[in-house]
Coordinates of C-alpha atoms in Angstrom, one line a residue:
M1 CA 35.6 -3.4 13.8
S2 CA 35.1 -0.9 11.0
S3 CA 32.0 1.3 10.9
G4 CA 30.9 -0.3 7.6
R5 CA 30.9 -3.8 9.2
L6 CA 28.9 -2.5 12.1
V7 CA 26.3 -1.0 9.8
L8 CA 26.1 -4.3 7.9
I9 CA 25.7 -6.3 11.1
A10 CA 23.0 -3.9 12.4
G11 CA 21.1 -4.1 9.1
A12 CA 21.2 -7.9 9.1
T13 CA 20.0 -7.9 12.7
L14 CA 17.1 -5.6 11.8
L15 CA 16.1 -7.8 8.8
A16 CA 16.2 -10.9 11.0
L17 CA 14.0 -9.3 13.7
A18 CA 11.5 -8.0 11.1
A19 CA 11.2 -11.5 9.6
C20 CA 10.3 -12.9 13.0
S21 CA 7.8 -10.2 13.9
D22 CA 4.1 -11.1 14.3
S23 CA 2.9 -7.7 13.0
P24 CA 3.8 -6.0 9.7
A25 CA 6.3 -3.2 9.8
T26 CA 4.0 -1.1 7.7
P27 CA 0.2 -0.8 7.7
S28 CA -1.4 -3.1 5.2
A29 CA -3.6 -1.7 2.5
A30 CA -6.7 -3.3 1.1
P31 CA -5.8 -6.0 -1.3
T32 CA -6.2 -5.0 -5.0
S33 CA -5.0 -8.2 -6.7
G34 CA -8.2 -10.1 -6.2
T35 CA -6.7 -12.4 -3.6
A36 CA -7.4 -12.9 0.0
T37 CA -4.9 -11.7 2.5
S38 CA -2.4 -14.2 3.9
G39 CA -3.8 -13.8 7.5
D40 CA -7.3 -14.8 6.4
C41 CA -8.2 -16.5 9.7
G42 CA -8.5 -20.2 9.2
G43 CA -9.4 -19.9 5.5
A44 CA -12.4 -17.5 5.9
G45 CA -10.9 -14.9 3.6
T46 CA -9.9 -17.5 1.0
R47 CA -13.4 -19.1 1.0
V48 CA -15.1 -15.8 0.5
Q49 CA -12.6 -14.8 -2.2
E50 CA -13.3 -18.0 -4.1
R51 CA -17.0 -17.6 -3.8
L52 CA -16.8 -14.0 -5.1
A53 CA -14.4 -14.6 -7.9
R54 CA -15.8 -12.1 -10.4
P55 CA -15.0 -8.7 -11.9
G56 CA -15.5 -5.8 -9.6
V57 CA -14.3 -7.7 -6.4
Q58 CA -10.9 -6.3 -5.7
G59 CA -10.0 -8.3 -2.6
V60 CA -11.0 -9.8 0.7
R61 CA -9.5 -9.3 4.1
V62 CA -10.4 -10.4 7.6
E63 CA -10.2 -7.8 10.3
G64 CA -10.9 -7.4 14.0
Q65 CA -9.2 -10.5 15.3
C66 CA -10.9 -12.7 12.7
T67 CA -14.4 -11.3 13.4
T68 CA -15.2 -9.4 10.2
V69 CA -14.8 -10.2 6.5
V70 CA -14.3 -7.0 4.4
I71 CA -14.9 -7.1 0.7
A72 CA -13.3 -4.3 -1.4
T73 CA -15.1 -3.7 -4.7
T74 CA -15.3 -1.2 -7.6
L75 CA -19.0 -0.7 -7.0
S76 CA -20.3 2.9 -6.9
D77 CA -22.4 4.4 -4.2
G78 CA -25.6 3.6 -6.1
D79 CA -24.8 -0.2 -6.3
A80 CA -26.2 -1.1 -2.9
G81 CA -28.3 -3.9 -4.4
T82 CA -25.3 -5.6 -6.0
A83 CA -23.4 -5.1 -2.8
R84 CA -26.1 -6.9 -0.8
Q85 CA -26.0 -9.8 -3.3
L86 CA -22.2 -10.1 -2.8
C87 CA -22.7 -10.0 0.9
D88 CA -25.3 -12.8 0.8
L89 CA -23.0 -14.9 -1.4
A90 CA -20.2 -14.3 1.1
A91 CA -22.4 -15.2 4.0
E92 CA -22.8 -18.7 2.6
V93 CA -19.2 -19.5 3.5
A94 CA -17.9 -16.7 5.7
Y95 CA -19.4 -17.5 9.1
T96 CA -16.9 -20.0 10.5
G97 CA -14.5 -19.7 13.4
G98 CA -14.8 -16.3 14.9
V99 CA -16.2 -14.5 11.8
N100 CA -19.5 -13.0 12.7
G101 CA -19.7 -10.0 10.3
I102 CA -19.4 -9.0 6.6
R103 CA -18.8 -5.5 5.2
V104 CA -18.9 -4.7 1.4
L105 CA -17.1 -1.5 0.5
G106 CA -17.5 0.5 -2.7
Q107 CA -14.8 2.1 -4.7
A108 CA -14.6 5.1 -2.4
D109 CA -14.3 2.8 0.7
K110 CA -17.9 3.6 1.6
E111 CA -19.8 0.7 3.2
L112 CA -22.5 -0.4 0.8
A113 CA -23.8 -3.5 2.6
R114 CA -23.4 -5.2 5.9
G115 CA -24.2 -8.7 7.2
S116 CA -24.1 -10.5 10.5
A117 CA -24.3 -14.1 11.4
G118 CA -27.9 -15.3 11.5
A119 CA -29.3 -12.3 9.6
K120 CA -29.8 -11.2 6.0
C121 CA -27.4 -8.6 4.6
T122 CA -28.6 -5.1 4.5

């Protein structure tokens, strides 16, 4: 068998294995397209994204084995009030399944608001 054919077979095998993997080959970044991530834990990410469909919300992802909804925004550090409002809106639909927390991040990835099931966002 030629070395070119071996390289081709090895490449195809790696692609097949990567397609079957449960975890991504590269770390996933915060979504910037305004859509929830595909692994949004039973629809929690999608429900929050739909509730917060407005300018300034960059994306929603669910982290920590489906325990925390993280909302990425373009808010500045001084926009904590607006971040709390977003958190409260998200809380109306986020606490299902294992989700028990919400984090709203500003444009510099600084946490501007936080919520937990059964409590107001702070």
